[in-house]
Tab-separated table of C-alpha atoms and ligand atoms in Angstrom:
chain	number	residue	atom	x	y	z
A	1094	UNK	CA	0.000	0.000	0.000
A	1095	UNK	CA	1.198	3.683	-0.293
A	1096	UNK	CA	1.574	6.246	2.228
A	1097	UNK	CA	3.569	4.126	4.821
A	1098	UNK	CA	-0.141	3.241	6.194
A	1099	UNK	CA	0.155	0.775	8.597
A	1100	UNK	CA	-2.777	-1.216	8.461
A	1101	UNK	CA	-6.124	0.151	6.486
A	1102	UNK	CA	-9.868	-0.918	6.411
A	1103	UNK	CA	-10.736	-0.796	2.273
A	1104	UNK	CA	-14.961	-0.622	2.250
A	1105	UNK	CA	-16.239	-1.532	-0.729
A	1106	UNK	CA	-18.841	1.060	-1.439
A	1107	UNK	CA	-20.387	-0.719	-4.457
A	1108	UNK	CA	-21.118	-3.625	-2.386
A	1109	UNK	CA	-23.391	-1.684	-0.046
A	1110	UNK	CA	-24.749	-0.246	-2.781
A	1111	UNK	CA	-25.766	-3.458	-4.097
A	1112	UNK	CA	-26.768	-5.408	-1.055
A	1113	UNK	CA	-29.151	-2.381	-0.326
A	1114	UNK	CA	-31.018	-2.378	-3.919
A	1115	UNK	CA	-30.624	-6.036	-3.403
A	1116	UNK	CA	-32.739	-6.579	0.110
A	1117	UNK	CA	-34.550	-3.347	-1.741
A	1118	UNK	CA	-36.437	-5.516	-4.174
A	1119	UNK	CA	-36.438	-9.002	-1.780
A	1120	UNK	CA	-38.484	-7.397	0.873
A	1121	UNK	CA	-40.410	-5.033	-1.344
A	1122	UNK	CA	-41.101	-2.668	1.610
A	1123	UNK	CA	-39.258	0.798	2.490
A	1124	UNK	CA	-35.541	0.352	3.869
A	1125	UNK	CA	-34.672	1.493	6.845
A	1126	UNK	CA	-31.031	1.365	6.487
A	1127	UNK	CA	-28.873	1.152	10.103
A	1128	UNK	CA	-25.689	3.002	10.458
A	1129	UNK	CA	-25.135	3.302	14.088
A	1130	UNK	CA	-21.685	2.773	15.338
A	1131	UNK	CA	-20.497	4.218	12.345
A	1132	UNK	CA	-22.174	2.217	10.191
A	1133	UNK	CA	-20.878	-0.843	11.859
A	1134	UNK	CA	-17.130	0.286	11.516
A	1135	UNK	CA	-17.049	0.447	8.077
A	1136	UNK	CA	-17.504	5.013	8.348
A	1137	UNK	CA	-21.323	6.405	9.002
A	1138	UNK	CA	-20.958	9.165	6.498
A	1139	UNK	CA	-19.870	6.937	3.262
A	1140	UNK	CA	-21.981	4.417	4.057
A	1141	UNK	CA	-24.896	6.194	4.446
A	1142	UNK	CA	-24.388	8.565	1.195
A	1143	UNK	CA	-24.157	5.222	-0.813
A	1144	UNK	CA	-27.124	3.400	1.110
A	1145	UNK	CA	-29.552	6.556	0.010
A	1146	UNK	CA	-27.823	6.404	-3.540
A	1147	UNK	CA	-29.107	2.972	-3.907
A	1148	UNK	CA	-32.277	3.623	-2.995
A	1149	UNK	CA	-32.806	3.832	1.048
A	1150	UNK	CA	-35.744	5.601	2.525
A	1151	UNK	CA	-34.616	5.838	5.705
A	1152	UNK	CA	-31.550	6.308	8.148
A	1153	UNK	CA	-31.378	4.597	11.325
A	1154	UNK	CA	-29.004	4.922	14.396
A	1155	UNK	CA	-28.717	4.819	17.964
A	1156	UNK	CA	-28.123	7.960	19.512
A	1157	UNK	CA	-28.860	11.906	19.130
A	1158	UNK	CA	-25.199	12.592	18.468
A	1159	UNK	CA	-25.200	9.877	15.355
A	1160	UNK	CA	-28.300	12.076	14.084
A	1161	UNK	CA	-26.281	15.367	14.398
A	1162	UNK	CA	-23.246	13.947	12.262
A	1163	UNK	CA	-25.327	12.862	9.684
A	1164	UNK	CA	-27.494	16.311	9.260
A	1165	UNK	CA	-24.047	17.683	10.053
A	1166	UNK	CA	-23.270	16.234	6.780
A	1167	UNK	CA	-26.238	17.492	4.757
A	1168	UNK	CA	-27.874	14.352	5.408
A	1169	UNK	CA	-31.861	15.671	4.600
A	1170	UNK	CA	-33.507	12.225	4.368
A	1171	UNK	CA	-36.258	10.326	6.838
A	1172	UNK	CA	-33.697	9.385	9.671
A	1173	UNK	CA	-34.764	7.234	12.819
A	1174	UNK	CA	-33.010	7.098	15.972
A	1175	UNK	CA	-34.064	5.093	18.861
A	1176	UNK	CA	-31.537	5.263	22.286
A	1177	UNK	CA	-32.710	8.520	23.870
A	1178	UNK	CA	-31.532	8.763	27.953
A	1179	UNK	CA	-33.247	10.724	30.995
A	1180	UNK	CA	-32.653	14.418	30.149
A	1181	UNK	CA	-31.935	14.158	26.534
A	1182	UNK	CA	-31.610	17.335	24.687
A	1183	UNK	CA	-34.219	16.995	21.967
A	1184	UNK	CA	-34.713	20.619	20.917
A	1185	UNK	CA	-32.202	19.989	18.414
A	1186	UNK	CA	-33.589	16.331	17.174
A	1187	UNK	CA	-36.879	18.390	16.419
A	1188	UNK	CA	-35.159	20.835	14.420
A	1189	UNK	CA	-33.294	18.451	12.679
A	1190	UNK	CA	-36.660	16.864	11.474
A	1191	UNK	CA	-35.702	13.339	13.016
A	1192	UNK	CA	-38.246	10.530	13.853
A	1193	UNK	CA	-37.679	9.825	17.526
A	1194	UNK	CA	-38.131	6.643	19.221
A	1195	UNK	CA	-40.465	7.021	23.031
A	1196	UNK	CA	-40.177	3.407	25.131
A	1197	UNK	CA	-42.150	5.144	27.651
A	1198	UNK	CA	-44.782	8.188	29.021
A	1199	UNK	CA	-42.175	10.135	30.696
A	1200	UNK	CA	-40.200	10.276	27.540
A	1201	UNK	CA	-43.132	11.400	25.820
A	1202	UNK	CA	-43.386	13.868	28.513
A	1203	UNK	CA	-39.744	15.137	27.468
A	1204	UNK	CA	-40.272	15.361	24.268
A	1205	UNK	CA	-43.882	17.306	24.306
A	1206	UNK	CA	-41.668	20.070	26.857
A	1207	UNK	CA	-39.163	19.963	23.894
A	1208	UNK	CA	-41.501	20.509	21.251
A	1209	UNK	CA	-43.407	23.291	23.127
A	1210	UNK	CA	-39.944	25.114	23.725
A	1211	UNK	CA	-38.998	24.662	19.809
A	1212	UNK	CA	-42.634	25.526	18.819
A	1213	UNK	CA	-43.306	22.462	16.163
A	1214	UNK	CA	-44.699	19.276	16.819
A	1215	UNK	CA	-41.605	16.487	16.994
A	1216	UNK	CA	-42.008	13.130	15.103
A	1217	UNK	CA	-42.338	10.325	17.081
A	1218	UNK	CA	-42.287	6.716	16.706
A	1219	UNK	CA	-43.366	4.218	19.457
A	1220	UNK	CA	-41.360	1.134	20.661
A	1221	UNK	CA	-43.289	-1.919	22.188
A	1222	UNK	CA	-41.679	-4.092	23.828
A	1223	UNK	CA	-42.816	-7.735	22.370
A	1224	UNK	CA	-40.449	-10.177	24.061
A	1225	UNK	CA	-36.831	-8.685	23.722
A	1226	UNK	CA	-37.003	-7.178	27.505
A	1227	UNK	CA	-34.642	-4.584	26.293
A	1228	UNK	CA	-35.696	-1.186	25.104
A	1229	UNK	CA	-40.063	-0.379	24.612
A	1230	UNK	CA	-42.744	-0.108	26.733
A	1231	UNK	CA	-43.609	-3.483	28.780
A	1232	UNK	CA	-46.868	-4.965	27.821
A	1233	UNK	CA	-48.364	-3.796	31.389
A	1234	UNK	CA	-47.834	-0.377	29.774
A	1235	UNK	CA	-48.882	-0.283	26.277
A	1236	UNK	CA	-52.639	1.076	27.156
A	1237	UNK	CA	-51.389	4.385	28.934
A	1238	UNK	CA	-48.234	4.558	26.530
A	1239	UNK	CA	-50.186	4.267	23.406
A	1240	UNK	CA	-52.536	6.692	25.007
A	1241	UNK	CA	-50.216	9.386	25.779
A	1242	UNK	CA	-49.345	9.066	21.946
A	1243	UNK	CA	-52.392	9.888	21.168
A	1244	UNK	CA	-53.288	12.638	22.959
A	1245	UNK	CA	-49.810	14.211	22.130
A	1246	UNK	CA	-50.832	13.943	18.918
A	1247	UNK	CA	-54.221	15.553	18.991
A	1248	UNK	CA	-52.672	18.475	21.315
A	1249	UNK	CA	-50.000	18.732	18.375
A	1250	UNK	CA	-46.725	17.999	20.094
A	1251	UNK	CA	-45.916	15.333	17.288
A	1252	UNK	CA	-47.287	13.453	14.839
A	1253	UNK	CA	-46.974	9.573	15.554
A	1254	UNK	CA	-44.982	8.137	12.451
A	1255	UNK	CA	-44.349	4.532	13.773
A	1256	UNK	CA	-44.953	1.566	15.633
A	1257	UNK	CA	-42.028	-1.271	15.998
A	1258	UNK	CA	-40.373	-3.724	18.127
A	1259	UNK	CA	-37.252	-6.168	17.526
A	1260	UNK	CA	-36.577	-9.441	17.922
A	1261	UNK	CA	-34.618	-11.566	20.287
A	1262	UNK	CA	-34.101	-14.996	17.442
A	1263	UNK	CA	-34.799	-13.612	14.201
A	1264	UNK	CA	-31.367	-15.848	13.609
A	1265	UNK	CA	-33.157	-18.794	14.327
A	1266	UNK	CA	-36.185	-19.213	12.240
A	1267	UNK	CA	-37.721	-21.590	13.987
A	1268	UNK	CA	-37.271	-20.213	17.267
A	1269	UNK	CA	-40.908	-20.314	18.856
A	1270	UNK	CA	-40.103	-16.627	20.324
A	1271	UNK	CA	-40.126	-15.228	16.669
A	1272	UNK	CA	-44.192	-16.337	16.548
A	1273	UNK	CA	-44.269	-15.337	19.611
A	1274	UNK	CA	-43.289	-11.715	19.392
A	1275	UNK	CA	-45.138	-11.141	15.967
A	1276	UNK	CA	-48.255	-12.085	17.585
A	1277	UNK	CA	-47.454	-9.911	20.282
A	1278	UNK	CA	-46.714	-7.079	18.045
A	1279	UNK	CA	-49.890	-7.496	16.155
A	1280	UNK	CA	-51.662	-6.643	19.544
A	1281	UNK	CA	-50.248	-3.746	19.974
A	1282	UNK	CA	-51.137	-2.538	16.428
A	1283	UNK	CA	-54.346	-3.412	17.032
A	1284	UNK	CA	-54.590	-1.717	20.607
A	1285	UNK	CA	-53.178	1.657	18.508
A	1286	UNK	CA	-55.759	0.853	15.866
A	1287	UNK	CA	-58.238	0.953	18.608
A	1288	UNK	CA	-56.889	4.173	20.680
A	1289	UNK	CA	-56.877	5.814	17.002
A	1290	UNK	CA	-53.304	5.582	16.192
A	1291	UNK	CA	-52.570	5.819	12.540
A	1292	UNK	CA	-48.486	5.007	12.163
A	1293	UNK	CA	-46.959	5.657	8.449
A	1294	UNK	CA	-44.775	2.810	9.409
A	1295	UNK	CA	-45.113	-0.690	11.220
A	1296	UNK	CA	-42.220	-2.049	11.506
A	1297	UNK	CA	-40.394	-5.174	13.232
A	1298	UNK	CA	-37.650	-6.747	10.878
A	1299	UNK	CA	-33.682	-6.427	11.615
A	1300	UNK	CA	-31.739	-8.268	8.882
A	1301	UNK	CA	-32.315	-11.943	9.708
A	1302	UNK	CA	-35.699	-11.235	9.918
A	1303	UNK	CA	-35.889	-9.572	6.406
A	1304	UNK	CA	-34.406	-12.336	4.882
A	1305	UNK	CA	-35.800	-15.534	6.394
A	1306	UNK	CA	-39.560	-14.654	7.623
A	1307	UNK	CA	-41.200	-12.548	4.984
A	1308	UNK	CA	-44.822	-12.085	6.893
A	1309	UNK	CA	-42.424	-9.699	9.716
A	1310	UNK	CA	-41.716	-7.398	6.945
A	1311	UNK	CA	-45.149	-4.745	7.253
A	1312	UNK	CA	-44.003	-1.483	5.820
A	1313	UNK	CA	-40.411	-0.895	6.434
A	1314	UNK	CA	-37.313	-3.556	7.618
A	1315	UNK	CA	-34.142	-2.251	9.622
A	1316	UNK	CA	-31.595	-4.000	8.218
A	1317	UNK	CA	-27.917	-3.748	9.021
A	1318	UNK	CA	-25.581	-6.409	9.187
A	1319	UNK	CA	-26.596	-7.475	5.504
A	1320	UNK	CA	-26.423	-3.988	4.206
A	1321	UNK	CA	-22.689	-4.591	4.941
A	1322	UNK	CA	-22.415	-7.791	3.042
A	1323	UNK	CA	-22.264	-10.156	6.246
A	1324	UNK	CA	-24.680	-13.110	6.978
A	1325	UNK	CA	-27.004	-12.184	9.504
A	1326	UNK	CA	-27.684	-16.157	10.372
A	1327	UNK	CA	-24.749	-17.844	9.863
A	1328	UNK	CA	-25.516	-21.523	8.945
A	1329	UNK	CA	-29.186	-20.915	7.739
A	1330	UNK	CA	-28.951	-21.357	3.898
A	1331	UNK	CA	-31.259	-18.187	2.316
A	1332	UNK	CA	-29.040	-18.018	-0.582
A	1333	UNK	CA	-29.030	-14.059	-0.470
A	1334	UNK	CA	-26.859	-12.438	-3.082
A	1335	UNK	CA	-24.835	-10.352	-0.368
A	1336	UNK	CA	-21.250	-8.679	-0.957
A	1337	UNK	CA	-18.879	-8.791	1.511
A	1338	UNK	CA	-17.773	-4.582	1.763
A	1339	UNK	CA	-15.502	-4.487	4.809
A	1340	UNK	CA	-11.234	-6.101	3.593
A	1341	UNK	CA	-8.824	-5.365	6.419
A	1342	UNK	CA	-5.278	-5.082	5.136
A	1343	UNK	CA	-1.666	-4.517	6.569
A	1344	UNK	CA	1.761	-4.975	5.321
A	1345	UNK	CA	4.461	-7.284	6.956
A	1346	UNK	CA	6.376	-5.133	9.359
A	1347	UNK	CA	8.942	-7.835	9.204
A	1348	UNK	CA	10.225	-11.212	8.484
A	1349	UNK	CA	12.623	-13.603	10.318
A	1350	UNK	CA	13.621	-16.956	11.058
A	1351	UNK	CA	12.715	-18.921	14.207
A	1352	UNK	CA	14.725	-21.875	15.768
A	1353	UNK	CA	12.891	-24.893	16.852
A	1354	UNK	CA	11.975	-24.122	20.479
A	1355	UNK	CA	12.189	-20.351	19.835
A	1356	UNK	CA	8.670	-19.187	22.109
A	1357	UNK	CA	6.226	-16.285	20.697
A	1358	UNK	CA	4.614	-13.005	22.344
A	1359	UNK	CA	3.751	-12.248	25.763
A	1360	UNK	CA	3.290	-15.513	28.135
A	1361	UNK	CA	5.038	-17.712	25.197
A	1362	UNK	CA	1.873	-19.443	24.571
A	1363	UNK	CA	3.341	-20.965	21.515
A	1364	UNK	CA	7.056	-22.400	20.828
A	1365	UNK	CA	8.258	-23.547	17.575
A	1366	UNK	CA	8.018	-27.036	17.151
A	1367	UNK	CA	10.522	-27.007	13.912
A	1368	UNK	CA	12.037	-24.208	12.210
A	1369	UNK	CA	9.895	-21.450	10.863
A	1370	UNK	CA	9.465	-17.962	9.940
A	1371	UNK	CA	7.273	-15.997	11.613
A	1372	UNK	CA	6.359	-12.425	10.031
A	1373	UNK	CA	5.056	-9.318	12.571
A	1374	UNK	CA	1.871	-7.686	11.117
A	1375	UNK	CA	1.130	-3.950	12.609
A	1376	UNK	CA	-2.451	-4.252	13.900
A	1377	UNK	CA	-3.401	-5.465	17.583
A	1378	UNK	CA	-6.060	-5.579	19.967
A	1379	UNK	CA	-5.695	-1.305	19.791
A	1380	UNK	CA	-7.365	-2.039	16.514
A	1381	UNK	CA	-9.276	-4.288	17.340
A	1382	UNK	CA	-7.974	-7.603	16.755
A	1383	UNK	CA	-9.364	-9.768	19.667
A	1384	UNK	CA	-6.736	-11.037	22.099
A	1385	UNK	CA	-9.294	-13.791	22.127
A	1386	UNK	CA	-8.099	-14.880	18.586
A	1387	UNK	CA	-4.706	-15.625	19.805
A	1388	UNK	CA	-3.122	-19.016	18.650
A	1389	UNK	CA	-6.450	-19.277	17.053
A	1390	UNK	CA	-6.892	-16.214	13.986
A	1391	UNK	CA	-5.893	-17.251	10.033
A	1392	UNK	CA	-4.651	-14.505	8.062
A	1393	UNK	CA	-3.554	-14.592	4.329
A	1394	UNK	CA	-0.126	-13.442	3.420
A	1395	UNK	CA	-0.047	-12.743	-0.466
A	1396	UNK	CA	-3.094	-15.094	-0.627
A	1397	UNK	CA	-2.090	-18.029	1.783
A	1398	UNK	CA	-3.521	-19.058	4.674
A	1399	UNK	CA	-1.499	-18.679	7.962
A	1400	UNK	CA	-1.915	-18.834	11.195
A	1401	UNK	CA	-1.477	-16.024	13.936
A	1402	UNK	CA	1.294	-17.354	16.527
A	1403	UNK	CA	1.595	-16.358	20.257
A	1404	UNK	CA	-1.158	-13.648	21.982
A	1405	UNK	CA	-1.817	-11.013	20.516
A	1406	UNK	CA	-0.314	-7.456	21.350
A	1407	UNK	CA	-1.606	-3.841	21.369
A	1408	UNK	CA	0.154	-2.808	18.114
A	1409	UNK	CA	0.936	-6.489	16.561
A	1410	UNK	CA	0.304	-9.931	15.983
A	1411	UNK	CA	2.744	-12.120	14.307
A	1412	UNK	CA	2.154	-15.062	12.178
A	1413	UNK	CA	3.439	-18.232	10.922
A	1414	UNK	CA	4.970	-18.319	7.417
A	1415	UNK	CA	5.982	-21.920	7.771
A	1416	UNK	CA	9.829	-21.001	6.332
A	1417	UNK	CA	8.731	-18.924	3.552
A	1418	UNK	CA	10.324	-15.713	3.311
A	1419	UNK	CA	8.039	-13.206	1.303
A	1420	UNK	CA	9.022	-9.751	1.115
A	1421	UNK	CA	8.566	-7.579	4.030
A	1422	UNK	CA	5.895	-5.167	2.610
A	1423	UNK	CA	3.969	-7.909	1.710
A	1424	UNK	CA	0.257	-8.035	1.527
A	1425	UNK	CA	-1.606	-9.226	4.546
A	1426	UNK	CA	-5.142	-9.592	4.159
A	1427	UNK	CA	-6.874	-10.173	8.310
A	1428	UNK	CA	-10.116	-11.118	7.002
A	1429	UNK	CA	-12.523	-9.502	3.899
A	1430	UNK	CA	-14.780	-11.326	1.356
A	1431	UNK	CA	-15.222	-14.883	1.240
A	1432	UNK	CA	-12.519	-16.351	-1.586
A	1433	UNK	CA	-8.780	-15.860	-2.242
A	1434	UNK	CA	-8.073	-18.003	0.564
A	1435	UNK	CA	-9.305	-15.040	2.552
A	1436	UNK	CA	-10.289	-15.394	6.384
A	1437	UNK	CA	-13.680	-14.112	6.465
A	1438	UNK	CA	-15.168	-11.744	9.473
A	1439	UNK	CA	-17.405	-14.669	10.287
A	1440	UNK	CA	-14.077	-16.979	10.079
A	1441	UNK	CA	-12.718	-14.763	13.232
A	1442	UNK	CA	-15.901	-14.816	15.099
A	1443	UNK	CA	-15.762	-18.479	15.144
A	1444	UNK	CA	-12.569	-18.452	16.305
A	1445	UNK	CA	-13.111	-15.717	19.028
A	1446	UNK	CA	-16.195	-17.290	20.670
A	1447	UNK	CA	-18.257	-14.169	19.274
A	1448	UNK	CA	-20.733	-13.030	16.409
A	1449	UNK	CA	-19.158	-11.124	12.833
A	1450	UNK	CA	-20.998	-7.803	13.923
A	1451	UNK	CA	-18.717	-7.540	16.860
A	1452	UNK	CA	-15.439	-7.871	14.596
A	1453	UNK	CA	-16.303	-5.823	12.083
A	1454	UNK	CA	-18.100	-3.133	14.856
A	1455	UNK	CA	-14.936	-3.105	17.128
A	1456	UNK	CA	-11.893	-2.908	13.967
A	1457	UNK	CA	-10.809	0.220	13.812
A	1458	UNK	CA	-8.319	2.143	16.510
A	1459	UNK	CA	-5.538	3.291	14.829
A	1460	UNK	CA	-6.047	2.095	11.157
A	1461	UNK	CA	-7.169	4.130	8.463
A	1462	UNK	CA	-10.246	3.729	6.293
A	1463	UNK	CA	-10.170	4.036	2.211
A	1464	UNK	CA	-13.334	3.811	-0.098
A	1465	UNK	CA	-13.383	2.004	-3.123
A	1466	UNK	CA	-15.939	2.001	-5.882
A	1467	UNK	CA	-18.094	4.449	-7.704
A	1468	UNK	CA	-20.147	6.254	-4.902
A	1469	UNK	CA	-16.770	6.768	-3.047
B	2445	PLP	C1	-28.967	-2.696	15.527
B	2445	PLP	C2	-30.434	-2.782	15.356
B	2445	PLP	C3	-30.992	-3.227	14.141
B	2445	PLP	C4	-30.174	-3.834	13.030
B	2445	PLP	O1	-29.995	-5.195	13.294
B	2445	PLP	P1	-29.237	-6.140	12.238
B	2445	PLP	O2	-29.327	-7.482	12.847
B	2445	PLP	O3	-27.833	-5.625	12.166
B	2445	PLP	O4	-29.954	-6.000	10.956
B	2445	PLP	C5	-32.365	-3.138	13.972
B	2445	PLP	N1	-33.147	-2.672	14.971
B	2445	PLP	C6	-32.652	-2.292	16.156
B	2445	PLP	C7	-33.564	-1.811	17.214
B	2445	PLP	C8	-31.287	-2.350	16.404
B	2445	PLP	O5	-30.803	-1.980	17.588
């Protein structure tokens, strides 16, 4: 690579663009595309220019200070957000013409003093709680939430633009809490039906959802991890044409020969059995490389397989070239799209004891990110 960049994240714009016209036409409903923690690590802003380009309705992230980035950006579209806390500052989220997600009656309350001080009626969406027991109002509390709504509406504090939940096993299809919850969530629409609730958009999908159980579609799916190119049930065959967008690259820092015996890293958790090479690669757990993938990662150097050697450090890992002796500067590819010999993001979770959106959500620290392809 140029620039003397030590280790880079390459995102593959084009491939977002396709998997979101892609899950676009599957689902046949609006897309509500989620870029929260910067889009998943693969850089909020890009992403979310190309996800409009191809064709997304809507926005979605966490938090109030995702929103302001994006609008910060000249970001104009429909935009969710859904993790507000006690004492949020929502004059601004009103202004910036966001859909805001309530869980409960005091957070109505919040946002109808908010919307009185800006002097236009907020957008609000409502979260029930269907079986998750994480964010949304509790069952127990749907009549007096959805209530609230209501008469926040009619008093013009906000218009109500949404109903939705989540699921807790949308990566198990036949999970009997997946019936479960959209029977659940069908109650509540038709308590708001009742209390005179008229949403623009019902929603309940996240990306394994969209894919595998096409009556929990309604009007809009939030999908993420697929917009990115990664399989949202790992193991459950859907056939999906996604494209892998996140490569992580590096260059070998260095190249030398190991003695039979010779121990590697911190603890010497690994000794040469035979002679070797071993090559140092600059990225570590400061980038995100779990220490948990120690003695247990593959990387390819110039498109072989190898494995990582020894724990891995803050700044490096070092891996086994089993006595070859490529070039330091070499290409080292830590995991990207499936072929090439490549280690794959769902390759390291399996290793790591944990699930692809945590590897590709927590790579990062020190590397830099370059776009590739034509909405870069
Ligand atoms: C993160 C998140 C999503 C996206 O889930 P994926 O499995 O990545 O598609 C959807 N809805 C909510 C509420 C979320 O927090």
């Amino acid at each position: 690579m140029s620039g003397g960049s030590r280790a880079e994240i390459v995102v593959d714009l084009d491939a977002i663009g396709h998997n979101v016209s892609t899950l676009r036409a599957l689902t046949g409903v609006a897309m509500i595309t989620v870029v929260k923690a910067d889009a998943y690590g693969h850089g909020m802003l890009p992403v979310a220019r190309a996800a409009r380009a191809a064709g997304a309705e809507w926005l979605a992230v966490a938090t109030l200070d995702e929103v302001r980035r994006l609008r910060a950006a000249g970001d104009t579209g429909r935009l969710l957000t859904w993790l507000t806390v006690p004492d949020e500052q929502y004059d601004h989220a009103i202004r910036a013409d966001v859909d805001l997600t309530a869980y409960s009656v005091a957070e109505l309350d919040e946002i109808a003093a908010a919307a009185t001080h800006v002097g236009a009626p907020a957008r609000v969406q409502l979260k029930v709680d269907t079986g998750l027991s994480r964010g949304g109002a509790a069952r127990a509390d749907w009549e007096p939430f959805l209530a609230r709504a209501r008469a926040g509406e009619q008093a013009g504090q906000w218009k109500v633009t949404g109903i939705w939940s989540h699921f807790a096993c949308a990566d198990e299809p036949a999970h009997p809490a997946n019936d479960a919850q959209q029977a659940a969530f069908d109650d509540a629409l038709a308590l708001a039906d009742d209390i005179g609730l008229t949403p623009e958009i019902r929603h309940l999908a996240n990306s394994a959802a969209a894919i595998l159980r096409p009556q929990s579609r309604y009007d809009a799916v939030r999908v993420g991890l697929a917009t990115y190119g990664l399989d949202p049930a790992p193991g459950v065959d859907h056939g999906t044409d996604l494209r892998v967008a996140m490569t992580v690259r590096a260059e070998l820092a260095l190249v030398k020969q190991l003695e039979a015996g010779d121990a590697v890293s911190y603890g010497h958790t690994w000794t040469a059995p035979e002679r070797t090479t071993i090559g140092l690669v600059p990225a570590g757990y400061a980038e995100g490389v779990p220490v948990a993938g120690s003695n247990r990662l593959e990387v390819t150097v110039d498109g072989k397989r190898r494995p990582v050697r020894g724990r891995v450090c803050m700044d490096q890992v070092l891996v086994d070239l089993g006595g070859d002796t490529p070039p330091e500067g070499s290409e080292v590819v830590l995991f990207g799209p499936p072929g090439g010999g490549r280690a794959t993001a769902q390759d390291w979770a399996e290793a790591c004891g944990t699930i692809n959106y945590e590897i590709v959500t927590r790579i990062g620290g020190r590397m830099t990110r370059r776009y590739t392809g034509a909405t870069s």
